[in-house]
Coordinates of C-alpha atoms in Angstrom, one line a residue:
Chain A
M1 CA -32.4 -21.1 1.2
T2 CA -29.1 -19.1 2.3
I3 CA -28.3 -15.8 1.0
Y4 CA -24.9 -14.6 0.8
E5 CA -23.9 -11.0 1.0
T6 CA -20.5 -9.5 0.3
E7 CA -19.0 -6.2 -0.1
V8 CA -17.4 -5.3 -3.4
P9 CA -14.9 -2.5 -2.9
G10 CA -15.5 0.5 -5.5
V11 CA -18.6 -1.3 -6.7
G12 CA -21.1 -2.0 -4.2
R13 CA -22.6 -5.3 -2.8
K14 CA -22.9 -8.7 -4.0
F15 CA -25.8 -11.1 -3.2
E16 CA -25.8 -14.8 -3.8
M17 CA -28.8 -16.9 -3.7
E18 CA -28.9 -20.6 -3.7
I19 CA -31.9 -21.8 -6.0
D20 CA -33.0 -25.0 -7.3
G21 CA -30.5 -27.9 -8.4
G22 CA -27.4 -26.3 -7.0
Q23 CA -27.8 -23.3 -9.2
R24 CA -26.9 -19.7 -7.7
L25 CA -28.6 -16.4 -8.5
V26 CA -25.9 -13.7 -8.1
V27 CA -26.9 -10.1 -8.0
V28 CA -24.3 -7.2 -8.0
L29 CA -25.8 -4.0 -6.7
H30 CA -23.8 -1.0 -7.8
H31 CA -23.5 1.9 -5.9
D32 CA -25.3 3.9 -8.7
G33 CA -28.2 1.8 -8.4
K34 CA -27.5 -0.4 -11.4
R35 CA -28.2 -4.2 -10.8
D36 CA -26.5 -7.0 -12.7
V37 CA -28.1 -10.3 -12.6
Y38 CA -26.0 -13.5 -13.0
L39 CA -26.8 -17.2 -13.2
R40 CA -24.4 -19.9 -12.1
P41 CA -25.6 -23.1 -13.3
D42 CA -23.5 -25.0 -10.8
E43 CA -20.6 -24.6 -8.4
D44 CA -18.0 -25.2 -11.1
A45 CA -19.6 -23.4 -14.0
D46 CA -18.7 -19.9 -15.0
S47 CA -21.5 -17.3 -14.1
E48 CA -23.6 -16.0 -17.0
Q49 CA -25.0 -12.6 -17.0
L50 CA -28.7 -12.6 -17.5
F51 CA -29.6 -9.0 -17.4
T52 CA -29.1 -5.5 -16.1
L53 CA -31.6 -3.3 -14.6
S54 CA -31.4 0.3 -13.4
G55 CA -32.6 1.0 -9.9
D56 CA -36.1 2.0 -11.0
Q57 CA -36.6 -1.1 -13.3
A58 CA -35.4 -3.4 -10.4
R59 CA -37.9 -2.1 -7.9
K60 CA -40.8 -2.6 -10.5
F61 CA -39.3 -6.1 -11.4
G62 CA -39.0 -6.9 -7.7
S63 CA -42.4 -6.1 -7.0
I64 CA -43.9 -8.2 -9.8
L65 CA -41.7 -11.3 -8.5
E66 CA -43.2 -10.4 -5.0
G67 CA -46.7 -10.5 -6.4
A68 CA -47.2 -7.0 -5.1
Y69 CA -47.6 -5.4 -8.4
F70 CA -50.1 -7.5 -10.2
Q71 CA -52.2 -10.3 -9.1
P72 CA -50.0 -13.0 -10.2
V73 CA -51.6 -15.3 -13.0
E74 CA -50.1 -18.5 -13.5
L75 CA -51.1 -19.6 -17.1
D76 CA -51.0 -23.4 -16.5
E77 CA -53.1 -23.2 -13.1
V78 CA -55.9 -20.8 -14.1
A79 CA -58.6 -20.7 -11.4
V80 CA -62.1 -20.1 -12.7
P81 CA -64.7 -18.7 -9.9
L82 CA -67.8 -21.0 -10.0
G83 CA -69.6 -20.6 -7.0
E84 CA -67.6 -22.2 -4.3
A85 CA -66.2 -24.6 -6.7
I86 CA -63.3 -23.8 -8.8
I87 CA -61.8 -25.4 -11.7
E88 CA -58.0 -26.4 -11.8
W89 CA -55.6 -27.9 -14.0
H90 CA -53.2 -30.7 -12.5
E91 CA -50.2 -32.2 -14.3
V92 CA -49.8 -35.9 -13.6
D93 CA -45.9 -36.8 -13.2
D94 CA -44.1 -39.9 -13.4
E95 CA -44.0 -40.7 -9.7
A96 CA -47.6 -39.9 -9.4
E97 CA -49.7 -42.7 -7.6
L98 CA -52.4 -42.1 -10.0
A99 CA -50.5 -42.8 -13.2
G100 CA -51.7 -46.0 -14.9
V101 CA -54.7 -46.2 -12.6
S102 CA -58.2 -46.3 -14.2
L103 CA -60.6 -43.5 -12.9
E104 CA -62.7 -46.0 -11.2
T105 CA -59.9 -47.5 -9.3
A106 CA -58.5 -44.1 -8.4
S107 CA -62.0 -43.1 -6.9
I108 CA -61.2 -39.6 -6.9
R109 CA -64.6 -38.1 -6.0
Q110 CA -64.8 -40.3 -3.1
R111 CA -61.3 -39.7 -1.7
T112 CA -61.1 -36.1 -2.3
G113 CA -64.6 -34.8 -3.2
A114 CA -63.3 -32.9 -6.3
S115 CA -64.2 -34.5 -9.8
I116 CA -62.4 -34.9 -12.9
I117 CA -64.2 -33.3 -15.6
A118 CA -61.7 -33.5 -18.4
I119 CA -58.3 -34.8 -19.3
Q120 CA -55.7 -33.2 -21.7
R121 CA -53.5 -35.5 -23.0
G122 CA -51.1 -33.8 -25.5
E123 CA -53.1 -32.1 -28.3
E124 CA -56.2 -34.2 -27.3
T125 CA -58.8 -33.3 -24.8
I126 CA -61.0 -36.1 -23.4
P127 CA -64.2 -34.4 -21.9
N128 CA -66.2 -36.3 -19.5
P129 CA -63.8 -39.4 -19.1
T130 CA -65.6 -42.7 -18.4
P131 CA -64.6 -44.7 -15.3
D132 CA -62.4 -46.8 -17.4
T133 CA -60.4 -44.2 -18.8
R134 CA -56.9 -44.8 -17.5
I135 CA -54.9 -41.9 -16.3
R136 CA -51.4 -41.7 -17.9
A137 CA -48.1 -39.8 -16.6
G138 CA -48.0 -36.5 -18.4
D139 CA -51.8 -36.1 -18.5
T140 CA -53.1 -32.7 -17.4
L141 CA -56.4 -33.6 -15.2
V142 CA -58.9 -30.9 -15.2
T143 CA -60.8 -31.0 -11.9
L144 CA -64.0 -29.2 -10.4
G145 CA -64.2 -28.9 -6.5
T146 CA -64.0 -26.4 -3.8
R147 CA -60.6 -24.9 -2.7
E148 CA -60.4 -27.5 0.0
E149 CA -61.2 -30.3 -2.2
Q150 CA -58.7 -29.1 -4.7
S151 CA -56.0 -29.0 -2.3
G152 CA -57.0 -32.4 -1.2
F153 CA -56.7 -33.6 -4.7
E154 CA -53.5 -31.8 -4.9
A155 CA -52.0 -33.7 -2.0
L156 CA -53.2 -37.1 -3.6
I157 CA -51.4 -36.7 -6.9
G158 CA -48.3 -35.5 -4.9
G159 CA -47.7 -32.4 -6.9
D160 CA -46.2 -29.6 -5.3
G161 CA -48.8 -27.2 -6.8
Chain B
M1 CA -6.8 33.7 -17.6
S2 CA -8.1 33.3 -21.3
E3 CA -5.1 31.2 -22.0
A4 CA -5.7 28.9 -18.9
L5 CA -9.2 28.4 -19.9
V6 CA -8.2 27.2 -23.4
E7 CA -5.6 24.9 -22.0
V8 CA -8.0 23.2 -19.6
G9 CA -10.6 22.8 -22.6
I10 CA -7.8 21.2 -24.7
A11 CA -6.9 19.0 -21.8
L12 CA -10.5 17.9 -21.3
A13 CA -11.0 17.6 -25.1
A14 CA -7.8 15.3 -25.3
L15 CA -9.2 13.2 -22.4
A16 CA -12.5 12.9 -23.8
A17 CA -11.1 11.7 -27.2
V18 CA -8.6 9.3 -25.9
G19 CA -11.1 8.0 -23.3
Y20 CA -13.8 7.3 -26.1
V21 CA -11.2 5.5 -28.1
A22 CA -10.0 3.5 -25.1
H23 CA -13.7 2.6 -24.2
R24 CA -14.4 1.3 -27.9
I25 CA -11.3 -0.9 -27.9
S26 CA -12.2 -2.0 -24.3
L27 CA -9.1 -0.8 -22.7
S28 CA -8.4 1.0 -19.4
V29 CA -8.9 4.8 -19.7
I30 CA -5.9 5.3 -17.5
P31 CA -3.0 4.5 -20.0
A32 CA -5.2 6.5 -22.5
Y33 CA -5.2 9.5 -20.3
I34 CA -1.5 9.5 -20.0
V35 CA -1.0 9.0 -23.7
A36 CA -3.3 12.2 -24.3
A37 CA -1.0 14.3 -22.1
I38 CA 2.1 13.1 -23.7
V39 CA 1.0 13.9 -27.1
V40 CA -0.4 17.5 -26.2
G41 CA 2.1 18.2 -23.6
P42 CA 5.5 20.0 -23.7
H43 CA 7.6 16.9 -24.4
E44 CA 8.3 14.8 -27.3
P45 CA 6.4 14.5 -29.6
T46 CA 6.0 18.2 -30.0
S47 CA 4.9 18.3 -33.3
V48 CA 3.5 16.2 -36.3
L49 CA 4.0 17.0 -39.9
G50 CA 4.9 20.5 -38.6
V51 CA 1.9 21.1 -36.7
S52 CA 2.8 22.3 -33.1
L53 CA 1.3 19.6 -30.5
T54 CA 2.6 21.7 -27.5
L55 CA -0.7 22.8 -26.5
V56 CA -0.7 22.5 -22.7
P57 CA 2.3 23.4 -20.5
E58 CA 3.2 21.9 -17.2
T59 CA 1.2 24.5 -15.1
E60 CA 0.6 25.0 -11.5
Y61 CA -3.3 24.7 -11.7
I62 CA -3.0 21.4 -13.5
D63 CA -0.9 20.2 -10.5
V64 CA -3.3 21.4 -8.0
L65 CA -6.2 19.7 -10.0
A66 CA -4.2 16.5 -10.2
E67 CA -3.1 16.7 -6.4
L68 CA -6.9 16.8 -5.7
G69 CA -6.9 13.6 -7.8
V70 CA -4.6 11.9 -5.7
V71 CA -6.4 13.0 -2.5
L72 CA -9.8 11.8 -3.9
L73 CA -8.3 8.5 -5.2
L74 CA -6.9 7.5 -1.7
F75 CA -10.0 9.1 0.2
F76 CA -12.1 6.6 -1.9
L77 CA -9.7 3.7 -1.2
G78 CA -10.2 4.6 2.7
L79 CA -14.1 4.9 2.0
E80 CA -14.1 1.5 0.3
F81 CA -11.7 -0.2 2.7
S82 CA -13.5 -2.6 4.4
V83 CA -12.4 -3.6 8.0
D84 CA -15.3 -6.0 8.4
K85 CA -14.4 -7.9 5.2
L86 CA -10.7 -8.0 6.4
L87 CA -11.6 -9.3 9.7
A88 CA -14.3 -11.7 8.5
D89 CA -12.0 -13.5 6.1
R90 CA -8.9 -12.8 7.8
R91 CA -7.1 -16.2 7.6
R92 CA -7.6 -16.3 3.8
I93 CA -7.0 -12.7 3.2
L94 CA -3.9 -12.9 5.2
A95 CA -2.4 -15.9 3.5
A96 CA -3.4 -14.8 -0.1
G97 CA -2.3 -11.0 0.6
T98 CA 1.1 -12.1 2.2
V99 CA 2.1 -14.5 -0.7
D100 CA 1.1 -11.6 -3.2
L101 CA 3.3 -9.0 -1.2
A102 CA 6.3 -11.5 -0.6
L103 CA 6.4 -12.4 -4.4
N104 CA 5.6 -9.1 -6.1
F105 CA 7.2 -6.8 -3.6
G106 CA 10.3 -9.3 -3.5
V107 CA 10.5 -9.3 -7.3
G108 CA 10.8 -5.5 -7.2
I109 CA 13.5 -5.5 -4.6
A110 CA 15.4 -8.3 -6.6
I111 CA 15.1 -6.2 -9.7
G112 CA 16.3 -3.1 -8.0
L113 CA 19.3 -4.8 -6.7
A114 CA 19.9 -6.7 -10.0
F115 CA 20.1 -3.2 -11.6
G116 CA 22.6 -1.8 -9.1
L117 CA 19.9 0.7 -7.6
D118 CA 20.4 2.2 -3.9
P119 CA 18.1 0.9 -1.3
V120 CA 15.5 3.9 -1.5
T121 CA 15.1 3.6 -5.2
T122 CA 14.8 -0.2 -4.9
L123 CA 11.9 0.1 -2.4
F124 CA 10.2 2.6 -4.8
V125 CA 10.6 -0.1 -7.7
A126 CA 9.1 -2.7 -5.5
G127 CA 6.2 -0.4 -4.4
V128 CA 5.4 0.4 -8.0
V129 CA 5.5 -3.2 -9.2
Y130 CA 3.7 -4.6 -6.1
I131 CA 0.3 -3.0 -6.2
S132 CA -2.5 -3.8 -8.6
S133 CA -4.8 -1.3 -9.8
S134 CA -8.1 -1.5 -8.0
A135 CA -9.8 0.6 -10.6
I136 CA -8.7 -1.8 -13.6
V137 CA -9.3 -4.9 -11.7
T138 CA -12.8 -4.2 -10.4
K139 CA -13.9 -2.7 -13.7
S140 CA -12.4 -5.9 -15.5
L141 CA -14.0 -8.2 -13.1
I142 CA -17.5 -6.5 -13.9
E143 CA -16.9 -6.6 -17.6
E144 CA -15.8 -10.4 -17.7
G145 CA -18.5 -11.4 -15.4
W146 CA -15.9 -12.8 -12.9
I147 CA -17.5 -10.8 -10.2
A148 CA -20.2 -13.4 -9.9
N149 CA -17.7 -16.2 -9.7
A150 CA -15.6 -17.7 -7.0
E151 CA -12.3 -16.2 -8.4
S152 CA -13.5 -12.8 -7.1
G153 CA -13.1 -13.8 -3.5
P154 CA -9.3 -14.1 -3.6
I155 CA -8.9 -11.0 -5.9
L156 CA -10.9 -8.7 -3.9
G157 CA -9.4 -10.1 -0.6
T158 CA -5.9 -9.4 -2.0
L159 CA -6.9 -5.9 -3.1
V160 CA -8.0 -5.1 0.5
Y161 CA -4.5 -6.4 1.8
E162 CA -2.7 -4.3 -0.8
D163 CA -4.8 -1.2 0.1
L164 CA -3.9 -1.6 3.6
F165 CA -0.4 -2.0 2.9
I166 CA -0.3 1.0 0.4
A167 CA -1.3 3.3 3.1
V168 CA 1.6 2.1 5.6
Y169 CA 4.0 2.1 2.8
L170 CA 3.3 5.5 1.5
A171 CA 3.5 6.9 5.1
V172 CA 6.9 5.3 5.4
M173 CA 8.2 6.3 1.9
A174 CA 7.1 10.0 2.6
A175 CA 9.2 9.9 5.7
L176 CA 12.2 8.4 3.9
V177 CA 12.3 10.9 1.1
G178 CA 11.2 13.8 3.1
G179 CA 13.7 13.4 6.1
S180 CA 17.1 15.0 6.4
G181 CA 19.0 11.7 5.5
D182 CA 20.5 10.0 8.5
V183 CA 18.7 7.2 10.3
A184 CA 17.7 8.8 13.3
A185 CA 15.9 11.7 11.6
V186 CA 14.1 9.1 9.4
A187 CA 13.0 7.2 12.5
A188 CA 11.8 10.4 13.9
D189 CA 9.8 11.4 10.7
V190 CA 8.3 8.1 10.5
G191 CA 7.6 8.3 14.2
V192 CA 5.6 11.6 13.5
A193 CA 3.9 10.3 10.6
F194 CA 2.6 7.3 12.6
A195 CA 1.6 9.6 15.4
F196 CA -0.3 11.7 13.1
L197 CA -2.0 8.7 11.5
G198 CA -2.7 7.2 14.9
V199 CA -4.7 10.6 15.8
L200 CA -6.5 10.2 12.4
G201 CA -6.9 6.4 13.2
V202 CA -8.5 7.2 16.6
A203 CA -10.8 9.9 15.2
A204 CA -11.7 7.5 12.2
W205 CA -12.6 4.8 14.7
G206 CA -14.2 6.7 17.5
G207 CA -15.6 9.6 15.8
T208 CA -18.4 8.0 13.8
A209 CA -21.3 9.6 15.6
V210 CA -19.8 12.8 15.4
I211 CA -18.9 12.9 11.9
D212 CA -22.2 11.4 11.1
R213 CA -23.9 14.4 12.7
A214 CA -21.6 17.0 11.4
F215 CA -22.2 16.1 7.8
D216 CA -25.8 15.9 7.8
L217 CA -25.7 18.8 5.6
G218 CA -29.0 18.8 3.8
P219 CA -28.7 19.9 0.4
D220 CA -26.5 17.8 -1.9
E221 CA -24.5 20.8 -2.9
L222 CA -23.4 21.7 0.7
F223 CA -22.8 17.9 1.6
M224 CA -20.4 17.4 -1.5
I225 CA -18.6 20.8 -0.7
G226 CA -18.3 19.9 3.0
V227 CA -16.8 16.6 2.4
L228 CA -14.3 17.7 0.0
A229 CA -13.3 20.6 2.1
A230 CA -12.8 18.1 5.3
T231 CA -10.7 15.8 3.1
T232 CA -8.8 18.6 1.2
L233 CA -7.9 20.4 4.6
V234 CA -6.8 17.3 6.4
A235 CA -4.6 16.2 3.3
G236 CA -3.1 19.7 3.1
A237 CA -2.4 19.9 6.9
A238 CA -0.5 16.4 6.5
L239 CA 1.4 17.8 3.6
T240 CA 2.4 20.8 5.5
L241 CA 3.8 18.7 8.3
G242 CA 5.9 16.7 5.8
L243 CA 3.6 13.7 5.7
S244 CA 1.7 12.1 3.0
E245 CA -1.3 13.8 1.9
A246 CA -2.6 10.8 0.1
V247 CA -2.3 8.7 3.5
A248 CA -4.1 11.3 5.3
A249 CA -6.8 11.3 2.6
F250 CA -7.1 7.5 2.9
F251 CA -7.8 7.8 6.7
V252 CA -10.5 10.5 6.4
G253 CA -12.1 8.1 3.8
A254 CA -11.9 5.2 6.4
A255 CA -13.6 7.6 8.9
F256 CA -16.3 8.2 6.6
S257 CA -16.6 4.5 5.8
Q258 CA -18.2 3.8 9.2
T259 CA -20.9 6.4 8.8
D260 CA -24.5 6.5 7.1
H261 CA -23.0 8.9 4.4
V262 CA -21.2 6.3 2.4
D263 CA -23.8 5.9 -0.2
R264 CA -24.3 9.5 -0.7
I265 CA -20.5 10.2 -1.0
E266 CA -20.3 7.2 -3.7
H267 CA -23.1 9.0 -5.6
Q268 CA -22.2 12.5 -5.5
I269 CA -18.4 12.6 -5.1
A270 CA -17.4 9.7 -7.2
P271 CA -18.0 12.0 -10.3
V272 CA -15.7 14.6 -8.8
R273 CA -13.1 12.0 -8.2
D274 CA -13.3 10.7 -11.8
L275 CA -12.8 14.3 -13.0
F276 CA -9.7 15.1 -10.9
A277 CA -8.2 11.6 -11.2
A278 CA -8.2 12.1 -14.9
F279 CA -6.2 15.4 -14.5
F280 CA -4.0 13.3 -12.3
F281 CA -3.2 10.8 -15.0
F282 CA -3.0 13.8 -17.5
S283 CA -0.5 15.6 -15.4
I284 CA 1.6 12.4 -15.0
G285 CA 1.7 12.4 -18.6
L286 CA 2.7 16.2 -19.0
T287 CA 5.6 15.8 -17.1
I288 CA 6.8 12.8 -18.9
D289 CA 9.4 12.9 -21.6
V290 CA 9.0 9.7 -23.7
T291 CA 12.7 9.9 -24.7
V292 CA 13.6 9.7 -20.8
V293 CA 11.5 6.6 -20.6
T294 CA 14.0 4.9 -23.0
T295 CA 16.8 5.6 -20.5
V296 CA 15.0 3.0 -18.0
A297 CA 14.1 0.5 -20.8
G298 CA 16.3 -2.2 -19.3
L299 CA 14.7 -1.8 -15.9
L300 CA 11.4 -1.5 -17.5
G301 CA 11.6 -4.4 -19.5
A302 CA 12.9 -6.7 -16.6
A303 CA 10.2 -5.4 -14.4
V304 CA 7.2 -6.1 -16.8
L305 CA 8.3 -9.6 -17.7
A306 CA 9.1 -10.4 -14.1
S307 CA 6.3 -9.0 -12.4
T308 CA 3.7 -10.3 -14.8
V309 CA 5.1 -13.9 -13.8
T310 CA 5.2 -13.3 -10.3
K311 CA 1.5 -11.9 -10.2
L312 CA 0.3 -15.0 -12.1
V313 CA 2.2 -17.2 -9.7
S314 CA 1.1 -15.5 -6.5
G315 CA -2.5 -15.3 -7.7
T316 CA -2.5 -18.9 -8.5
V317 CA -1.1 -19.8 -5.2
S318 CA -3.9 -17.4 -3.8
G319 CA -6.5 -19.2 -5.4
R320 CA -5.5 -22.4 -3.8
F321 CA -5.9 -20.8 -0.4
Y322 CA -9.7 -20.5 -1.5
D323 CA -9.8 -24.0 -2.7
L324 CA -10.4 -23.0 -6.3
S325 CA -9.9 -25.1 -9.4
P326 CA -6.7 -24.8 -11.5
V327 CA -8.4 -22.4 -14.1
R328 CA -10.1 -20.2 -11.5
S329 CA -6.7 -20.1 -9.4
L330 CA -5.0 -18.8 -12.7
R331 CA -7.7 -16.5 -13.3
T332 CA -7.2 -14.9 -9.9
G333 CA -3.5 -14.3 -11.0
I334 CA -4.4 -12.9 -14.4
G335 CA -6.9 -10.7 -12.8
L336 CA -4.4 -9.1 -10.6
V337 CA -1.9 -8.2 -13.4
P338 CA -3.1 -4.7 -13.9
R339 CA -1.1 -2.1 -12.3
G340 CA -2.5 1.5 -12.4
E341 CA -3.3 4.6 -10.2
F342 CA -1.5 3.6 -6.9
S343 CA 1.8 2.9 -8.7
L344 CA 1.6 6.4 -10.2
V345 CA 0.7 7.9 -6.8
I346 CA 3.9 6.2 -5.4
A347 CA 5.5 7.7 -8.5
T348 CA 4.4 11.4 -7.7
L349 CA 6.0 10.9 -4.2
A350 CA 9.2 10.1 -6.0
V351 CA 9.2 13.4 -7.9
G352 CA 9.9 15.6 -5.2
A353 CA 12.6 13.0 -3.6
P354 CA 16.3 13.6 -4.0
E355 CA 18.3 11.8 -7.0
P356 CA 18.5 9.2 -8.2
V357 CA 14.9 8.3 -7.1
S358 CA 13.5 11.5 -8.8
T359 CA 15.2 10.7 -12.2
V360 CA 14.6 7.1 -12.2
I361 CA 11.3 6.3 -10.7
P362 CA 9.0 8.8 -12.5
P363 CA 9.7 7.7 -16.2
F364 CA 9.9 4.0 -14.9
A365 CA 6.5 4.0 -13.1
V366 CA 4.9 5.6 -16.3
G367 CA 6.4 3.3 -18.7
Y368 CA 5.4 0.4 -16.5
V369 CA 1.9 1.5 -15.8
L370 CA 1.5 2.2 -19.6
V371 CA 2.4 -1.3 -20.3
M372 CA 0.9 -3.2 -17.5
S373 CA -2.5 -1.5 -17.7
V374 CA -2.7 -2.6 -21.2
V375 CA -1.0 -6.0 -20.8
G376 CA -3.4 -6.8 -17.7
T377 CA -6.4 -5.9 -19.2
V378 CA -5.7 -7.8 -22.6
L379 CA -4.8 -10.7 -20.7
I380 CA -7.9 -10.7 -18.7
Q381 CA -9.9 -10.5 -22.0
H382 CA -8.1 -13.4 -23.4
S383 CA -7.7 -15.2 -20.3
D384 CA -9.4 -18.5 -21.7
R385 CA -6.4 -19.0 -23.9
L386 CA -4.0 -18.5 -21.3
T387 CA -5.8 -20.9 -18.6
G388 CA -6.1 -23.4 -21.4
R389 CA -2.5 -23.7 -21.9
L390 CA -1.4 -23.2 -18.3
S391 CA -4.0 -25.0 -16.3
P392 CA -2.5 -28.7 -16.8
Y393 CA 0.7 -27.3 -14.9
V394 CA -1.4 -26.2 -11.9
P395 CA -1.5 -29.1 -9.4
A396 CA -5.1 -30.1 -8.5
S397 CA -6.1 -29.3 -4.9
R398 CA -6.4 -31.9 -2.0

């Protein structure tokens, strides 16, 4: 990740940060503390201004992004404490090794220690899926296991978290 | 005294009123401030429907406020002048800046000669049409969001080059018009000017630590007054020696740019600069008789047309040095069209010069800045149509 910093005479400083897919986030930090935030979707596109913050707002916002202000709670991966074990939600994407495989073949419990306690498929929830239930791409698997087992499972489905 | 207070009050009220209107229609405040002074000043129009408009005379105290405006404008130019940026990106800035100088200073020379002006007047015309307005350009860049795009590179680089050139140019021109006339005397004056600048330059370069400590002045109030005092004293000393106070102020700014005080100055002194700069634009308007502007109408028309084209061309070429697409290269040119405060600083130098400089340049510069600040801002706001029309004619890179 590269961050470019340039001085803008009479204005302040400009920071450009490369983010995913060739996009760039551009922050102009004015001398008076104001921050303009722009997004440039790709190298050839025009920058769009996203928002402007005062110095105070920017510091608050920054600490939220850092995770220092609140404990970050990500809604699609809520961890519920359950003794040692926790419940996690994992999405199965198209490239996942498990897509199209039945639970029996996948033998997840044997391989990772985590067990699948439910599958969410669109609007539908399949509680206690049977061994012959097939996992499909786009499913959300609800698993029970220790933190270690969960991360083993994470590695298995190839998700990046 | 009560009269003076009322006059300053009227001046401020006029500035606020026109500034508000300019802001509402997204135009630069610079032409608005000049127009405000023309309206309430001692020259035509002096009355509307029998109501006298001659509310503010040309007076000495407004001149002093205006002079502080010039000093602070150049002080900030020095403060924000980035040697690091110049050095870090020197190859491209040098290429873009030199094309900008050659075409736009060159077109000024060509126009001066075409209108049969003498060499010194011609050099003034060239200076006035050459330099883009840092204030209007950077403000427009932010408002249009171009600041976050690739075209901001060549635009800001060119401004840095122009800033350095204007400091040298003002020093030379001050010697030229202040001198006794013959070549040897002018050369001596230029020598004195550069010796003085050399001393200031060395102080700026080597005195960082000293300045840093000396201006560690505790309360905001003391800090502000201390910096203003240092700047005004050095500028005043330069003027007393027959040198350009503006250039001296530039060097004081450059001296501060190396210290830890930059942010504090930006915070506390920028509002002071804006106030005095407003008086500077106002005082320019006070001295201007619009009927005199018509005497330079031909020169003005030629300069407006030709120098708009040359900025578009030089900017477009500069964009190519930065490997920009045709549209972005054109935007570089469009972005640099506005002229403003520095053209007027050059004009104030011309006011005290011998004729014909003092009769031609001030009305020319005011008319020119009035037109170019508005044309430049409007071109930037409607750049899409212009780039759409012109980009097919810009050769694709590589």
